[in-house]
GROMACS .gro file of C-alpha atoms in nm:
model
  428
    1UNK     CA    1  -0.472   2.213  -1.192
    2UNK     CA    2  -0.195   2.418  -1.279
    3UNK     CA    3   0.145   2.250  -1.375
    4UNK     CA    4   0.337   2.515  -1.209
    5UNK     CA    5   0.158   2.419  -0.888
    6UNK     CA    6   0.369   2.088  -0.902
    7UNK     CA    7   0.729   2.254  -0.922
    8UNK     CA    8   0.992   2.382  -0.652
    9UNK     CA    9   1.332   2.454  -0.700
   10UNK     CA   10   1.582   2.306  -0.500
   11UNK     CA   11   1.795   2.518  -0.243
   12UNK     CA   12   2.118   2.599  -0.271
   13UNK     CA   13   2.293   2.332  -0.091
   14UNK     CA   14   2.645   2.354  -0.229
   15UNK     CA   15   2.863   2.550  -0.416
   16UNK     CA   16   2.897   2.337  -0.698
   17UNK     CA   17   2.865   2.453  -1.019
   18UNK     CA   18   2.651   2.203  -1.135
   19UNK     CA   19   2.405   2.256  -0.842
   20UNK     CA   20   2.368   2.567  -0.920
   21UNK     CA   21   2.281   2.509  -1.318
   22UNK     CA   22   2.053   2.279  -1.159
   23UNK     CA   23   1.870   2.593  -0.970
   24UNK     CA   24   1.868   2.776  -1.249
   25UNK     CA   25   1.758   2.554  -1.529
   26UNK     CA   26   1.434   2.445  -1.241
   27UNK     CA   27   1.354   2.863  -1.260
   28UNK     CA   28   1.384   2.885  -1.594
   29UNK     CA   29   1.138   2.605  -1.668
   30UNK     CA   30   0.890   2.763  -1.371
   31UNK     CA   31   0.913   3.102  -1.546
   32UNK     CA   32   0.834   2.958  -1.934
   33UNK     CA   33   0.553   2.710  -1.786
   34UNK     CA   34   0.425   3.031  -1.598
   35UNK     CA   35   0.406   3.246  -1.931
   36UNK     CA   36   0.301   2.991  -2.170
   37UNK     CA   37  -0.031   2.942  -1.951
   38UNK     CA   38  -0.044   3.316  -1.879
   39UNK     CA   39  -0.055   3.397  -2.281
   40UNK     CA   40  -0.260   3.061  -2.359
   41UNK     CA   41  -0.500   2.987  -2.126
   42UNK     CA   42  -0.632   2.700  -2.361
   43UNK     CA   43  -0.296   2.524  -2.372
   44UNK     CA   44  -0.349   2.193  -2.199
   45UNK     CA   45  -0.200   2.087  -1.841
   46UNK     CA   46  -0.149   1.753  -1.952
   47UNK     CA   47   0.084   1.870  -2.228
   48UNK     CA   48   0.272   2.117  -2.033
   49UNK     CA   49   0.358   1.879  -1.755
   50UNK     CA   50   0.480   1.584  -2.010
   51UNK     CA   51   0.712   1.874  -2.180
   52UNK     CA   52   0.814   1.946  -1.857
   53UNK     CA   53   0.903   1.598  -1.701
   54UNK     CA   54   1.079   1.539  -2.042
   55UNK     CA   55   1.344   1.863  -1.990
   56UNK     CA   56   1.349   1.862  -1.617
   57UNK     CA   57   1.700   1.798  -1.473
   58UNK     CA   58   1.780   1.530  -1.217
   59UNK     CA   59   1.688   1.814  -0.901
   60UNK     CA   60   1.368   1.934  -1.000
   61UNK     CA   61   1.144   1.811  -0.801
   62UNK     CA   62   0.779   1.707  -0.861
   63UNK     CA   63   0.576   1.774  -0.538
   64UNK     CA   64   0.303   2.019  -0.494
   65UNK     CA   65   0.369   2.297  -0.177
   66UNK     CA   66   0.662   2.330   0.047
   67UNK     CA   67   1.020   2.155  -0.016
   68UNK     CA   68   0.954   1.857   0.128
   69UNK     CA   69   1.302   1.684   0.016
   70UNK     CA   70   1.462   2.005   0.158
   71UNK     CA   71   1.334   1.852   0.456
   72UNK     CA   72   1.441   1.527   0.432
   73UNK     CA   73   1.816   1.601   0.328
   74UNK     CA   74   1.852   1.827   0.610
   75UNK     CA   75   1.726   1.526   0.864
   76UNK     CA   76   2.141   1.452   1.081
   77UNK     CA   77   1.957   1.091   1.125
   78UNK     CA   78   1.945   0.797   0.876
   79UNK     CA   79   1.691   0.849   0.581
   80UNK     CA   80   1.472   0.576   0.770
   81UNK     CA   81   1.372   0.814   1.029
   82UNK     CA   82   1.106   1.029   0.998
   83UNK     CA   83   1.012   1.238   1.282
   84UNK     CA   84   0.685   1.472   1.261
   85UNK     CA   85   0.442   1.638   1.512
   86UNK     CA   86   0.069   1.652   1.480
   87UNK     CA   87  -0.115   1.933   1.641
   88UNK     CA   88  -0.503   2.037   1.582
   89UNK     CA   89  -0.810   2.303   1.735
   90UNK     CA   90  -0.560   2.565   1.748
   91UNK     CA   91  -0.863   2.792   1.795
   92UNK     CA   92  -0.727   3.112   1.700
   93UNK     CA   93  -0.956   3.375   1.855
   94UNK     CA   94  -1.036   3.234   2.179
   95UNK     CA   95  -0.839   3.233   2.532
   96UNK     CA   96  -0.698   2.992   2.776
   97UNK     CA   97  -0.931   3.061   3.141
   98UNK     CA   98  -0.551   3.004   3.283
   99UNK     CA   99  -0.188   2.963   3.127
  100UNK     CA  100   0.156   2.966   3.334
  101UNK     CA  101  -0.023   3.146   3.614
  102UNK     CA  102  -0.213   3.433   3.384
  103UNK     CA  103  -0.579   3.440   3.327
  104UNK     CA  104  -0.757   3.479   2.994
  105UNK     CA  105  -0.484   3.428   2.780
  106UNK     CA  106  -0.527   3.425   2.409
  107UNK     CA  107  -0.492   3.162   2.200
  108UNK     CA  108  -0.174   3.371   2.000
  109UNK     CA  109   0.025   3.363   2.320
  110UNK     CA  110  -0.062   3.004   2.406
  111UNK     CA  111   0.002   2.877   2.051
  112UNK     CA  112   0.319   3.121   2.039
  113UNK     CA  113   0.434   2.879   2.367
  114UNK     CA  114   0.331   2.563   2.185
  115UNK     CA  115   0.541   2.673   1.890
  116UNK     CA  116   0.816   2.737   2.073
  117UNK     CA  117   0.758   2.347   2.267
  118UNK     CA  118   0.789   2.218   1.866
  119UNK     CA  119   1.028   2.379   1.779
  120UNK     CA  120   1.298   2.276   2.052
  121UNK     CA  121   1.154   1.929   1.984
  122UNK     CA  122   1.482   1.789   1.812
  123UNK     CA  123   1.766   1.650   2.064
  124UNK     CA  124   1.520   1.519   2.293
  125UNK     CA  125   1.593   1.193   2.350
  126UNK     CA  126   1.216   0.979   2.341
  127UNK     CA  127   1.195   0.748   2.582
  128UNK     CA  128   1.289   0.390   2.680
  129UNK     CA  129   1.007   0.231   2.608
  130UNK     CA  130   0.929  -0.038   2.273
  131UNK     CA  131   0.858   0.182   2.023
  132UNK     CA  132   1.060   0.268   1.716
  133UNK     CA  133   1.414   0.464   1.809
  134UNK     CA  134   1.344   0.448   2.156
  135UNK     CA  135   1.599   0.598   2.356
  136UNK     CA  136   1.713   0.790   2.071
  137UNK     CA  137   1.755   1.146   2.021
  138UNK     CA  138   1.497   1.309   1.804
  139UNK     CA  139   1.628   1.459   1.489
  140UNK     CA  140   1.522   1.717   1.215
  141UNK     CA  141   1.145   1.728   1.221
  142UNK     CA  142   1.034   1.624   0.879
  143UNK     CA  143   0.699   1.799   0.874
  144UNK     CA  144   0.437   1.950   1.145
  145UNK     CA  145   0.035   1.869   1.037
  146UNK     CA  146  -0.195   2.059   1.189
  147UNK     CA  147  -0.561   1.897   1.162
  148UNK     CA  148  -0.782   2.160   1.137
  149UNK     CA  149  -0.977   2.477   1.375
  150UNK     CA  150  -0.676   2.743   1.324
  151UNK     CA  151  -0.949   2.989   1.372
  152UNK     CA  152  -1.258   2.946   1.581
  153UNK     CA  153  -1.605   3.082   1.455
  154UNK     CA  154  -1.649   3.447   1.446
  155UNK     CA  155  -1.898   3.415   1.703
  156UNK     CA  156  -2.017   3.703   1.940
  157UNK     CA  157  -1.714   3.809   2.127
  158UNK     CA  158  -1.487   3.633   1.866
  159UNK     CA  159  -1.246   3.778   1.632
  160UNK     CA  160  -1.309   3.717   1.260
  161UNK     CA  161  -1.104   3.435   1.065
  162UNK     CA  162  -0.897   3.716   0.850
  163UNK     CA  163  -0.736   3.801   1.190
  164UNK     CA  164  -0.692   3.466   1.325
  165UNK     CA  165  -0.553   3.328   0.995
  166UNK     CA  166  -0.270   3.665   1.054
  167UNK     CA  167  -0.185   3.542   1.384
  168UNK     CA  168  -0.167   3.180   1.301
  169UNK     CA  169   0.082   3.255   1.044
  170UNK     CA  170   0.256   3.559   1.284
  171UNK     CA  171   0.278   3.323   1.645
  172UNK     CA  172   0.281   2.961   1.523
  173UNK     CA  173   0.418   2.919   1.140
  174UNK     CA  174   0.721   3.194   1.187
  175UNK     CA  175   0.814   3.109   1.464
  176UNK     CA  176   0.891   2.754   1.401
  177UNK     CA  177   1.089   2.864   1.017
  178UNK     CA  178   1.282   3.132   1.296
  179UNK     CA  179   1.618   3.079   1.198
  180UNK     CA  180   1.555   2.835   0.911
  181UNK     CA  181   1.762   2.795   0.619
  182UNK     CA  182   1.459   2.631   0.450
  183UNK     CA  183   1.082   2.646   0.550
  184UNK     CA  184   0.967   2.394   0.759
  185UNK     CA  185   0.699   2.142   0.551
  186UNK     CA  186   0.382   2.181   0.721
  187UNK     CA  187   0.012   1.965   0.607
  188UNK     CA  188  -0.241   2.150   0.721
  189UNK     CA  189  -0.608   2.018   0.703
  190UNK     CA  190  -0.974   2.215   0.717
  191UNK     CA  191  -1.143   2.219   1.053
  192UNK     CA  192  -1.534   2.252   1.064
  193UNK     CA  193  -1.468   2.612   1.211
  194UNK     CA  194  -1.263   2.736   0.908
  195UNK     CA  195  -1.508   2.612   0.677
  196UNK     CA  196  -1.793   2.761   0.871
  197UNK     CA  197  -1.645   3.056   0.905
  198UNK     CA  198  -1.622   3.067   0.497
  199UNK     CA  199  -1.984   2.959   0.404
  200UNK     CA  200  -2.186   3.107   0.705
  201UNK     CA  201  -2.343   2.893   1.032
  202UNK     CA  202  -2.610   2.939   1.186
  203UNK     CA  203  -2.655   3.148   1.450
  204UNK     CA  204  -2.499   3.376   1.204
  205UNK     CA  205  -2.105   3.533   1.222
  206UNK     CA  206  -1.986   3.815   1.193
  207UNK     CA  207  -1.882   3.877   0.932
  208UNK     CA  208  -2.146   3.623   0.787
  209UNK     CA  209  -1.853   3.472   0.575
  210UNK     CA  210  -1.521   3.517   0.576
  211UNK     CA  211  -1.276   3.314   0.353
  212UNK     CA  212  -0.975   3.413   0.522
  213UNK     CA  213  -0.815   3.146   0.657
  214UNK     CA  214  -0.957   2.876   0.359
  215UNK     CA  215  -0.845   3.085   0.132
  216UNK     CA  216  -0.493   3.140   0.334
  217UNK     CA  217  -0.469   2.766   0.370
  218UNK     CA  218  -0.463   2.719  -0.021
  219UNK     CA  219  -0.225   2.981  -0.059
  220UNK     CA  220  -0.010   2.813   0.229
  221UNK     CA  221  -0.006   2.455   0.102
  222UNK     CA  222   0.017   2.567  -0.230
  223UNK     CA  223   0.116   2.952  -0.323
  224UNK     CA  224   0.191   2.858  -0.683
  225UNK     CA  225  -0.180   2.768  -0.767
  226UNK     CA  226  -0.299   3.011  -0.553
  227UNK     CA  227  -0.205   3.291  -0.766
  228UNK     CA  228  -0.362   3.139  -1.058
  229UNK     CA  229  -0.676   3.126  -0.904
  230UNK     CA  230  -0.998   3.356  -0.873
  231UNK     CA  231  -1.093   3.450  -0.531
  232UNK     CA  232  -1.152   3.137  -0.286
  233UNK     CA  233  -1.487   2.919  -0.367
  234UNK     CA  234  -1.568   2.647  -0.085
  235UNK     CA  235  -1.770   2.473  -0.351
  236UNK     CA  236  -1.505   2.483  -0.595
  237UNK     CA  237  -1.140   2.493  -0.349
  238UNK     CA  238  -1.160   2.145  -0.140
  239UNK     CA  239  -0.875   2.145   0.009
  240UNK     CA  240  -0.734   1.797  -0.004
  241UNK     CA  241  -0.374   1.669  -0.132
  242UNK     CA  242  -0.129   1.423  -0.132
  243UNK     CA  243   0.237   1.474   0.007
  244UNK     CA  244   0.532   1.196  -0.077
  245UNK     CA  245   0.772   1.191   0.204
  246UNK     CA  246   1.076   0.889   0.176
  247UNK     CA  247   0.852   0.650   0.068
  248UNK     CA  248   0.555   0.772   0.284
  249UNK     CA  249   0.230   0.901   0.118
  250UNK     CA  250   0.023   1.176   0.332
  251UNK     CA  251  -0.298   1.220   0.235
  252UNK     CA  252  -0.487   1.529   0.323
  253UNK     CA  253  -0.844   1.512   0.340
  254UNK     CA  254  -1.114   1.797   0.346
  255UNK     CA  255  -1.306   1.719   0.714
  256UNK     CA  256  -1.395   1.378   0.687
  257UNK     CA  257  -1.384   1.131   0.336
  258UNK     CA  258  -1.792   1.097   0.241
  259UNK     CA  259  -1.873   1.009  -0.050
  260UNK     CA  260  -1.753   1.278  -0.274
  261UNK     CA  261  -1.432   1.277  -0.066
  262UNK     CA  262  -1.384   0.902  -0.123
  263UNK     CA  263  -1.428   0.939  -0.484
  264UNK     CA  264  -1.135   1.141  -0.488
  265UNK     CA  265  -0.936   0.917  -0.264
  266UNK     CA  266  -1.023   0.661  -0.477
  267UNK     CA  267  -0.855   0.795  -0.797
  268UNK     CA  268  -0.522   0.925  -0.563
  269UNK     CA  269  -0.505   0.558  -0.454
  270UNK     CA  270  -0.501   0.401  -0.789
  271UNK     CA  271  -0.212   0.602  -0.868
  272UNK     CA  272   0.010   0.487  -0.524
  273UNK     CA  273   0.149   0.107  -0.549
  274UNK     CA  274   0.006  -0.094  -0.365
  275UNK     CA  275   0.369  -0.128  -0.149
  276UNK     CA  276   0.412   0.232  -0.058
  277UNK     CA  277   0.203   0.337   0.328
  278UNK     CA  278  -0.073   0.596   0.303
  279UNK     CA  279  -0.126   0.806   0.640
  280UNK     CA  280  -0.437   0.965   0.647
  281UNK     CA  281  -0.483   1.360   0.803
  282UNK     CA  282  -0.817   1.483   0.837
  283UNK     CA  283  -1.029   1.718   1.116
  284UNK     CA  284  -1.342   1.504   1.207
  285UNK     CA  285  -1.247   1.155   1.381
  286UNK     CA  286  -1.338   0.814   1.190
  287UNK     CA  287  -1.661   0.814   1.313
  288UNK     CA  288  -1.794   1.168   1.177
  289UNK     CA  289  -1.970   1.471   1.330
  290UNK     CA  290  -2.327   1.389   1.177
  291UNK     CA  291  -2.416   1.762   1.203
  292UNK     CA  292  -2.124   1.820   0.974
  293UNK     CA  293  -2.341   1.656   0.647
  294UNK     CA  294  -2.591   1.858   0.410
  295UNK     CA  295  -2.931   1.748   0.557
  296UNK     CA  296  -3.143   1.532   0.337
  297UNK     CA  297  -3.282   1.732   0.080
  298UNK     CA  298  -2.986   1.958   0.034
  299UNK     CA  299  -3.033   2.336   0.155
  300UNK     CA  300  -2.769   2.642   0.383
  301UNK     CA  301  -2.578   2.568   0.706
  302UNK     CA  302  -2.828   2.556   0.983
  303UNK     CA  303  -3.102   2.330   0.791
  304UNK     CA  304  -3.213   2.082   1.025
  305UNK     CA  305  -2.940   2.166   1.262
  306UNK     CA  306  -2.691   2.053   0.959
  307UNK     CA  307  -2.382   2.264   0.931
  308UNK     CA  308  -2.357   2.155   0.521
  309UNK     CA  309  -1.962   2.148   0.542
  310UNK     CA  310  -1.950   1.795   0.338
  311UNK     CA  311  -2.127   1.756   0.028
  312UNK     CA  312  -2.260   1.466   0.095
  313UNK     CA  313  -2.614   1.443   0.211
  314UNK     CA  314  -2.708   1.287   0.532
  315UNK     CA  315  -2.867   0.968   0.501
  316UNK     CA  316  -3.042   0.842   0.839
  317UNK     CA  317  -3.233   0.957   1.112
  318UNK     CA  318  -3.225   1.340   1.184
  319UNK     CA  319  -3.077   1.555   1.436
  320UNK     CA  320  -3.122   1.558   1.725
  321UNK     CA  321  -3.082   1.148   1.784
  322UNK     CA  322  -2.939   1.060   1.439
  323UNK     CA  323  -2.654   0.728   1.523
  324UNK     CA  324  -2.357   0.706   1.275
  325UNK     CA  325  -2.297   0.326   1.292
  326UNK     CA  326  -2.539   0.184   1.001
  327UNK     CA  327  -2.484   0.439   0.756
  328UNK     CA  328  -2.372   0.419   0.412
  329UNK     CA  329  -2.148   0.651   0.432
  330UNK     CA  330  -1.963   0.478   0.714
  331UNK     CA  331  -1.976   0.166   0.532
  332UNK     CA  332  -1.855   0.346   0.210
  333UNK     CA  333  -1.483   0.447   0.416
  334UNK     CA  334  -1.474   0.107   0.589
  335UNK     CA  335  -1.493  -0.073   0.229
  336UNK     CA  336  -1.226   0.173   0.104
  337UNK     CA  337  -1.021   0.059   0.390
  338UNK     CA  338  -1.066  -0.223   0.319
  339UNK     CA  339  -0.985  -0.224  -0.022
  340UNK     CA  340  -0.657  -0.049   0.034
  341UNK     CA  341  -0.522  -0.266   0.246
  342UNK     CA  342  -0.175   0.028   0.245
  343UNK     CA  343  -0.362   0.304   0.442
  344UNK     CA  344  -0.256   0.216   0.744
  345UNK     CA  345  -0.368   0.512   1.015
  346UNK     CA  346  -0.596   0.797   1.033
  347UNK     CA  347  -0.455   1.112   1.225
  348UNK     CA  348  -0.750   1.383   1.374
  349UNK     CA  349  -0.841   1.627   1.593
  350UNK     CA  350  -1.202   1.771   1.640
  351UNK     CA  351  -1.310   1.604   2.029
  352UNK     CA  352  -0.986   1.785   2.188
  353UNK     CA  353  -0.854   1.501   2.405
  354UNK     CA  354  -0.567   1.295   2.308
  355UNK     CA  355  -0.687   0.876   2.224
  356UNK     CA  356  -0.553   0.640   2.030
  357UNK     CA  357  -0.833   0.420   1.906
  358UNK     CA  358  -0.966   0.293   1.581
  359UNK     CA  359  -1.241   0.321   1.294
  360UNK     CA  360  -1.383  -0.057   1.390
  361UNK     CA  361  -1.624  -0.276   1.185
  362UNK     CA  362  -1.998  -0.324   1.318
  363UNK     CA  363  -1.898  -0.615   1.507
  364UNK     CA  364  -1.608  -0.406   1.679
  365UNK     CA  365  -1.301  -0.523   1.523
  366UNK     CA  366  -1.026  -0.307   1.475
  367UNK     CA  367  -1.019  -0.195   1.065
  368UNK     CA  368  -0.833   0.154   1.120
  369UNK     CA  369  -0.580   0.270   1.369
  370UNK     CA  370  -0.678   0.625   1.462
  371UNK     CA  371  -0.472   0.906   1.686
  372UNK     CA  372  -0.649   1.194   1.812
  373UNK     CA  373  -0.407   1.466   1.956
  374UNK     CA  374  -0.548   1.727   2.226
  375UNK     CA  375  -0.603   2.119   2.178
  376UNK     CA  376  -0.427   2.384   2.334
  377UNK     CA  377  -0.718   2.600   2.395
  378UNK     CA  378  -1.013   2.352   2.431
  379UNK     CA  379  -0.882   2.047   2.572
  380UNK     CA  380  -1.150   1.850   2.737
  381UNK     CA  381  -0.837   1.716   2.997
  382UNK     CA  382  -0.556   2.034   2.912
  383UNK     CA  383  -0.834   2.294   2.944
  384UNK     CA  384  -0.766   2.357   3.354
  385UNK     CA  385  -0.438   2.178   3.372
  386UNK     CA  386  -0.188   2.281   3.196
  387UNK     CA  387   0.081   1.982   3.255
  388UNK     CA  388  -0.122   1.783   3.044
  389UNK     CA  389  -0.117   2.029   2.758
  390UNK     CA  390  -0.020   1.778   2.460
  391UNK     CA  391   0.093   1.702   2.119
  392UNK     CA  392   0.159   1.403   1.892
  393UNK     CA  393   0.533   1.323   1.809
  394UNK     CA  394   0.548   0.991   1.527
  395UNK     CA  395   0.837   0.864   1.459
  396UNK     CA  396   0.898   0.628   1.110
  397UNK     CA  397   1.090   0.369   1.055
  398UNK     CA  398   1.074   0.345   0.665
  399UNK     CA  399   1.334   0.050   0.602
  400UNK     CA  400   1.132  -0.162   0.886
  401UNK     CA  401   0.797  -0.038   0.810
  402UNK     CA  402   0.699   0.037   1.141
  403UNK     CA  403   0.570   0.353   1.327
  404UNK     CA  404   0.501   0.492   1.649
  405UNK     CA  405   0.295   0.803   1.802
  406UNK     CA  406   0.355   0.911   2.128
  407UNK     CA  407   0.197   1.178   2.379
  408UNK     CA  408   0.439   1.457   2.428
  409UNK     CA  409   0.294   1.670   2.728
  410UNK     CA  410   0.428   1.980   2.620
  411UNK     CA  411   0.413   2.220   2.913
  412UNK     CA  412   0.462   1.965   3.185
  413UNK     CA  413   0.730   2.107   3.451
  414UNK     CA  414   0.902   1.782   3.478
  415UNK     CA  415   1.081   1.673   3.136
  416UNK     CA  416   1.097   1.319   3.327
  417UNK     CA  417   0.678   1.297   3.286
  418UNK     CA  418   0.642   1.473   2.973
  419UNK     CA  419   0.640   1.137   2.750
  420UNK     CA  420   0.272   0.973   2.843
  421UNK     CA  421   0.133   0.675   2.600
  422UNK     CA  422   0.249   0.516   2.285
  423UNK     CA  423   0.182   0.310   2.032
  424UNK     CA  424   0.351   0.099   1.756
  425UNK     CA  425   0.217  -0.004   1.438
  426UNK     CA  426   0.348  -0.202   1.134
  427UNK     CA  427   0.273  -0.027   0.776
  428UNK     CA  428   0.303  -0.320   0.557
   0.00000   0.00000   0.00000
């Protein structure tokens, strides 16, 4: 990985003169890290980052993507509260049967609406219930995830991903930065349909493949190593990452953690004490899409009805019939739960209907608290009724350790019934 893919300058917050040495001496370091790997593309990462740490001023900051502690300065409310919104299936590509009274209309416009919902999120006060900062006004949003299916398969009758990926980033990302002195951080996560979309499916797309959006997700989490990169690989680009937010660690995983994802989990853990939370973002739900696996035996999307978006090969039963509970695999995240007694939730999307449930062991207990948030555009409850059109708005308590997810029903016409359930739970 690319040092320079771990570096943002601070903004310009003051007019201090010392701030502003700050700025400069943060470019200056980008721009000679930038040209010593540009003329020496032996020179090792390791080395460049230790040189780097060692003459970085107090304000550089060491995260990979957008300016997270931006963010969090800008947050009116005490440090402790972190407020974020989890979305997911935006579906880019397809259309709404019905929306405000209109027929057939696209997912841009409905995700331009749902944008605009996020957006004027902050001074609404959550409700009275026993959750953390109830009652309170929401403040500065500290980041927006988004799980997952920004564009839908280029199916018959479905535009391809390089054109969904352009109206993502035209009706849902500028709108919310509108007006922004800073962008706003945003996680976003691979959805089966993106990654189809990029390594083929069968019946086949059209185009076949398209890298589009995967490859516009890299260069939106992470535009630094972007440019240093040859043209998108699904093999070689999983996206997954981890994002540090006031004492908060957000992991981002690619689709669901099998066995090759878990490997990599594993060596992220080891490096996170043991004290600090660890909220987990991924697209498929705790217990996985089976058709999402390689089928046994390895071979292309489509063999034996397996769409070969993990690398992991399915071990079981085959399709159709094929149960999850039993597998290895499943037993493989449960004992990494286990282990890491500090991740403490699992945020998805995929089934399009807002639950909060759990991973559970095979005699039911809960392991895992999960949160599945609903989709604008195939919502198996939102899809003819649009008052219960809904999002995900957590709010942290980091000096208490505790955290709650609510329902926000986002196009309800009464603000009094727009808050449905919620949940609390502890992170320690």
């Amino acid at each position: 990985m690319w040092v320079t893919a771990a570096i943002r300058c601070p903004p310009r917050t003051t007019a201090a003169s010392s701030t502003s040495a700050s700025v400069m001496a943060c470019k200056d370091l980008v721009r000679t890290c930038v040209r010593a790997v540009q003329r020496r593309p032996g020179i090792s990462p390791d080395a460049v980052c230790v040189w780097i740490l060692r003459a970085a001023v107090l304000s550089l900051v060491v995260i990979m993507g957008v300016p997270w502690q931006t963010a969090t300065a800008q947050r009116s409310e005490s440090a402790a509260a972190i407020h974020f919104v989890l979305v997911s299936d935006l579906h880019y590509g397809l259309a709404r049967a019905r929306f405000r009274g209109d027929s057939a209309v696209s997912a841009a416009k409905v995700n331009a609406a749902l944008a605009a919902a996020v957006r004027a999120l902050p001074g609404t006060r959550l409700p009275d219930d026993t959750g953390v900062h109830a009652g309170q006004p929401i403040g500065e949003l500290g980041f927006v995830a988004v799980t997952g299916d920004i564009a839908n398969r280029a199916e018959p009758g479905v535009q391809s991903a390089a054109a969904s990926w352009q109206e993502f980033l035209d009706t849902f990302v500028a709108p919310l930065n509108a007006g922004r002195a800073a962008p706003l951080p945003m996680i976003v996560a691979t959805g089966n349909h993106d990654a189809s979309n990029a390594i083929g499916y069968v019946p086949a797309l059209t185009p076949r493949t398209d890298t589009a959006a995967m490859a516009g997700l890299l260069r939106l989490i992470d535009p630094v190593q972007y440019a240093q990169r040859p043209p998108f690989d699904y093999t070689r680009d999983r996206i997954h990452y981890v994002r540090r937010l006031d004492g908060v660690a957000l992991m981002v995983l690619h689709i669901w953690p099998d066995s090759a994802e878990r490997a990599w989990m594993e060596q992220e853990l080891s490096s996170i004490p043991d004290s600090v939370p660890v909220l987990l973002f991924a697209h498929d739900p705790p217990m996985v899409d089976i058709s999402h696996f390689t089928a046994p035996g390895g071979g292309p999307p489509g063999t034996g009805g397996f769409q070969a978006l993990l690398t992991e090969q399915w071990q079981g039963a085959p399709l159709p019939g094929a149960r999850f509970e039993g597998s290895p695999t499943l037993e493989g995240f449960r004992e990494l739960v286990r282990r890491h007694r500090n991740v403490r939730a699992y945020f998805h999307g995929h089934q399009n209907w807002t639950e909060f449930h759990a991973l559970r062991e095979a005699d039911g207990t809960a392991l895992l608290p999960a949160f599945r948030v609903d989709s604008p555009l195939k919502g198996r409850d939102s899809a003819t009724d649009d008052t219960k059109l809904s999002f995900l708005v957590v709010t942290l308590d980091a000096a208490r350790q505790r955290l709650t997810v609510r329902e926000y029903r986002w196009d309800h016409v009464s603000a009094a019934s727009r808050w449905g359930p919620q949940a609390t739970i502890l992170l320690r």
